[in-house]
Amino acid sequence: MSAGVSTKNRSRMSVNTIAKVSILGALAFLVMLFEIPLPFAPAFYKLGFDEVIVLIGGFALGPWAAVCIEALKIALNLLFNGTITAGTGELSNFLIGLAFVLPATFVYHQNKTRKNACIGLIYGTISMTIMGGLINYFIILPAYSFFMKIPLDALIAMGTAINPNINGLLAFVLLSTVPFNLLKGVLVSLIVFISYKKVSPVIKNQ
C-alpha cells in the first residue's frame, strides 16, 4: 500500500514539475521578446533578461529543470518567431545560456544558502563570459558568416564602426562579445539574487 502511494506521489510530483517547467519556459520566451541594444556592441548583440527566469527555475527545481526551461524557451521562439540567423542566434543563446545557468544551479544545489547562491552566480557569470567568447570565436560567428553569406570581415567591420580597436575576429570577441556577456551576467545575477527568495516559494508550493 505504502509503495503504491509513494509511486503515485512521485508521479504527481513529476507531472507537477513538468507543468512548472512548461510555465517557466513560456515565461522565459515572453521575456526573451524584449531586448535592449548596447552602445559598445553590434546591433545583433542585444541584452535580454530571459535567463533570470531560467535561473530562478533552476534554483527552485534543479539544474536539469533549468536545461529544460532553456530548451523550451528556444523551441517556442523558433516556433512562433522563426529565425533570422539561420539558427545560429538560437544555438548561441542556448549554449551560452547553459554555460551560465548550469554552474550557478549546480553550486547552489550543493548547499541552498544565500552565500552559495552568490557563489554560483559568480561562477555562472565567469563561465558564460569565457565560454561565450570561445563559442562565438570558434562556432557562432563563423557559422553565422557562412549560413548568412556575410563575409566575416563584414561582421568585424560592424564592430570596428563602434570601436576602432576591433581589427579582427579575436579583437571583436574580446571587445564586444566578452563585455556583453559579462554585463549580462552581472545584471541577471543581481536580479536573481535579490528576487529569488521572494519568488521561489510561489514556484515550489504550486
Short mmCIF file of C-alpha atoms in Angstrom, two decimals:
data_model
loop_
_atom_site.label_atom_id
_atom_site.label_comp_id
_atom_site.label_asym_id
_atom_site.label_seq_id
_atom_site.Cartn_x
_atom_site.Cartn_y
_atom_site.Cartn_z
CA MET A 1 0.00 0.00 0.00
CA SER A 2 2.75 2.45 1.00
CA ALA A 3 4.74 1.59 -2.12
CA GLY A 4 1.69 2.35 -4.26
CA VAL A 5 1.14 5.66 -2.52
CA SER A 6 4.84 6.51 -2.90
CA THR A 7 4.73 5.74 -6.62
CA LYS A 8 1.57 7.81 -7.01
CA ASN A 9 3.18 10.75 -5.17
CA ARG A 10 6.30 10.54 -7.33
CA SER A 11 4.16 10.51 -10.45
CA ARG A 12 2.21 13.52 -9.19
CA MET A 13 5.46 15.36 -8.41
CA SER A 14 6.78 14.55 -11.87
CA VAL A 15 3.67 15.91 -13.58
CA ASN A 16 3.79 18.94 -11.30
CA THR A 17 7.43 19.59 -12.18
CA ILE A 18 6.72 19.26 -15.92
CA ALA A 19 3.90 21.79 -15.55
CA LYS A 20 6.18 24.22 -13.71
CA VAL A 21 8.94 23.83 -16.30
CA SER A 22 6.42 24.44 -19.07
CA ILE A 23 5.10 27.62 -17.45
CA LEU A 24 8.61 28.93 -16.75
CA GLY A 25 9.75 28.08 -20.29
CA ALA A 26 6.80 30.02 -21.71
CA LEU A 27 7.50 32.95 -19.39
CA ALA A 28 11.20 32.96 -20.36
CA PHE A 29 10.15 33.01 -24.02
CA LEU A 30 7.94 36.06 -23.41
CA VAL A 31 10.73 37.88 -21.57
CA MET A 32 13.06 36.95 -24.42
CA LEU A 33 10.99 39.11 -26.77
CA PHE A 34 12.18 42.28 -25.01
CA GLU A 35 15.83 43.03 -25.73
CA ILE A 36 17.99 46.14 -25.38
CA PRO A 37 20.75 47.15 -27.84
CA LEU A 38 24.05 48.18 -26.29
CA PRO A 39 26.28 51.04 -27.43
CA PHE A 40 29.54 49.04 -27.37
CA ALA A 41 28.32 46.04 -29.39
CA PRO A 42 26.97 45.47 -32.92
CA ALA A 43 23.20 45.52 -33.44
CA PHE A 44 22.84 41.72 -33.37
CA TYR A 45 24.03 41.68 -29.73
CA LYS A 46 21.02 42.65 -27.65
CA LEU A 47 20.66 42.39 -23.89
CA GLY A 48 17.76 40.26 -22.64
CA PHE A 49 16.74 39.05 -19.21
CA ASP A 50 15.20 35.67 -20.06
CA GLU A 51 17.99 33.92 -18.12
CA VAL A 52 16.51 35.42 -14.94
CA ILE A 53 13.52 33.10 -15.35
CA VAL A 54 15.72 30.12 -16.25
CA LEU A 55 17.94 30.65 -13.21
CA ILE A 56 15.04 31.09 -10.80
CA GLY A 57 13.52 27.89 -12.17
CA GLY A 58 16.85 26.10 -11.87
CA PHE A 59 17.35 27.28 -8.30
CA ALA A 60 13.86 26.13 -7.35
CA LEU A 61 13.65 22.87 -9.34
CA GLY A 62 17.24 21.84 -10.06
CA PRO A 63 19.87 22.07 -12.83
CA TRP A 64 18.13 19.71 -15.25
CA ALA A 65 14.92 21.69 -14.95
CA ALA A 66 16.99 24.73 -15.95
CA VAL A 67 18.19 22.87 -19.06
CA CYS A 68 14.58 22.02 -19.97
CA ILE A 69 13.40 25.60 -19.42
CA GLU A 70 16.27 26.88 -21.57
CA ALA A 71 15.45 24.41 -24.36
CA LEU A 72 11.71 25.12 -24.21
CA LYS A 73 12.33 28.87 -24.40
CA ILE A 74 14.38 28.43 -27.59
CA ALA A 75 11.88 25.98 -29.10
CA LEU A 76 8.97 28.38 -28.52
CA ASN A 77 10.91 31.24 -30.03
CA LEU A 78 11.66 29.19 -33.15
CA LEU A 79 8.04 28.04 -33.34
CA PHE A 80 6.45 31.49 -33.08
CA ASN A 81 9.14 33.78 -34.49
CA GLY A 82 11.26 31.54 -36.68
CA THR A 83 14.90 32.53 -37.15
CA ILE A 84 16.61 35.37 -38.95
CA THR A 85 20.09 34.00 -38.24
CA ALA A 86 19.82 30.52 -39.82
CA GLY A 87 19.59 29.12 -36.30
CA THR A 88 22.97 30.42 -35.16
CA GLY A 89 21.48 33.03 -32.83
CA GLU A 90 19.27 30.42 -31.19
CA LEU A 91 22.17 27.97 -30.86
CA SER A 92 24.30 30.70 -29.32
CA ASN A 93 21.54 31.65 -26.87
CA PHE A 94 21.10 28.01 -25.84
CA LEU A 95 24.78 27.10 -25.42
CA ILE A 96 25.81 30.30 -23.69
CA GLY A 97 22.67 30.18 -21.54
CA LEU A 98 23.65 26.69 -20.35
CA ALA A 99 27.19 27.91 -19.66
CA PHE A 100 25.57 30.40 -17.27
CA VAL A 101 22.76 28.50 -15.58
CA LEU A 102 24.35 25.07 -15.11
CA PRO A 103 27.33 26.14 -12.95
CA ALA A 104 25.11 28.51 -10.96
CA THR A 105 22.41 25.93 -10.23
CA PHE A 106 24.83 23.06 -9.56
CA VAL A 107 26.71 25.12 -6.98
CA TYR A 108 23.51 26.35 -5.35
CA HIS A 109 22.04 22.87 -5.04
CA GLN A 110 25.12 21.63 -3.18
CA ASN A 111 24.02 23.79 -0.26
CA LYS A 112 20.99 26.02 -0.65
CA THR A 113 22.15 29.17 1.10
CA ARG A 114 22.36 32.81 0.00
CA LYS A 115 26.14 32.52 0.10
CA ASN A 116 26.10 29.55 -2.25
CA ALA A 117 23.61 31.31 -4.50
CA CYS A 118 26.03 34.24 -4.72
CA ILE A 119 29.00 31.93 -5.40
CA GLY A 120 27.02 30.02 -8.01
CA LEU A 121 26.01 33.21 -9.80
CA ILE A 122 29.64 34.39 -9.82
CA TYR A 123 30.78 31.05 -11.25
CA GLY A 124 27.97 31.18 -13.81
CA THR A 125 28.91 34.70 -14.90
CA ILE A 126 32.58 33.77 -15.28
CA SER A 127 31.66 30.59 -17.15
CA MET A 128 29.31 32.42 -19.51
CA THR A 129 31.89 35.13 -20.18
CA ILE A 130 34.65 32.65 -21.03
CA MET A 131 32.52 30.09 -22.85
CA GLY A 132 30.62 32.82 -24.68
CA GLY A 133 33.88 34.15 -26.05
CA LEU A 134 35.12 30.72 -27.12
CA ILE A 135 31.78 29.65 -28.63
CA ASN A 136 31.47 32.87 -30.61
CA TYR A 137 35.07 32.75 -31.82
CA PHE A 138 35.13 29.12 -32.91
CA ILE A 139 31.49 28.34 -33.75
CA ILE A 140 28.83 31.04 -33.81
CA LEU A 141 30.44 33.92 -35.71
CA PRO A 142 31.99 31.70 -38.41
CA ALA A 143 28.70 29.76 -38.73
CA TYR A 144 26.69 33.00 -38.93
CA SER A 145 29.02 34.27 -41.63
CA PHE A 146 28.72 31.00 -43.58
CA PHE A 147 24.96 30.48 -43.39
CA MET A 148 24.01 34.12 -43.85
CA LYS A 149 26.57 34.51 -46.65
CA ILE A 150 28.06 37.56 -44.97
CA PRO A 151 31.87 37.77 -45.13
CA LEU A 152 33.47 37.54 -41.70
CA ASP A 153 35.28 40.80 -42.46
CA ALA A 154 31.90 42.49 -42.86
CA LEU A 155 30.86 41.32 -39.38
CA ILE A 156 34.15 42.54 -37.96
CA ALA A 157 33.61 45.88 -39.70
CA MET A 158 30.34 46.27 -37.78
CA GLY A 159 32.39 46.09 -34.61
CA THR A 160 35.06 48.41 -35.99
CA ALA A 161 32.39 51.04 -36.71
CA ILE A 162 31.65 51.11 -32.98
CA ASN A 163 35.16 50.58 -31.65
CA PRO A 164 38.17 51.33 -33.92
CA ASN A 165 40.29 48.93 -31.84
CA ILE A 166 38.30 45.99 -33.26
CA ASN A 167 40.54 44.95 -36.14
CA GLY A 168 39.99 41.21 -36.30
CA LEU A 169 37.87 38.33 -35.00
CA LEU A 170 39.79 37.99 -31.75
CA ALA A 171 39.50 41.71 -31.03
CA PHE A 172 35.78 41.53 -31.90
CA VAL A 173 35.24 38.78 -29.33
CA LEU A 174 37.38 40.42 -26.64
CA LEU A 175 35.95 43.92 -27.06
CA SER A 176 32.32 43.13 -27.92
CA THR A 177 31.33 39.58 -27.00
CA VAL A 178 33.16 39.32 -23.69
CA PRO A 179 31.97 42.68 -22.25
CA PHE A 180 28.44 41.92 -23.45
CA ASN A 181 28.27 38.55 -21.66
CA LEU A 182 29.99 39.94 -18.55
CA LEU A 183 27.49 42.79 -18.28
CA LYS A 184 24.58 40.42 -18.89
CA GLY A 185 25.86 38.00 -16.25
CA VAL A 186 26.26 40.73 -13.63
CA LEU A 187 22.84 42.29 -14.24
CA VAL A 188 20.98 38.97 -14.39
CA SER A 189 22.78 37.73 -11.27
CA LEU A 190 21.81 40.85 -9.31
CA ILE A 191 18.15 40.47 -10.26
CA VAL A 192 18.13 36.76 -9.39
CA PHE A 193 19.97 37.26 -6.10
CA ILE A 194 17.57 39.98 -4.98
CA SER A 195 14.36 38.30 -6.14
CA TYR A 196 14.86 34.53 -5.82
CA LYS A 197 13.92 34.08 -2.16
CA LYS A 198 10.75 36.10 -2.70
CA VAL A 199 9.69 34.22 -5.84
CA SER A 200 10.80 30.64 -5.08
CA PRO A 201 8.02 29.81 -2.57
CA VAL A 202 5.45 30.52 -5.30
CA ILE A 203 7.17 28.03 -7.62
CA LYS A 204 7.79 25.36 -5.01
CA ASN A 205 4.33 25.43 -3.43
CA GLN A 206 2.24 25.31 -6.59
#
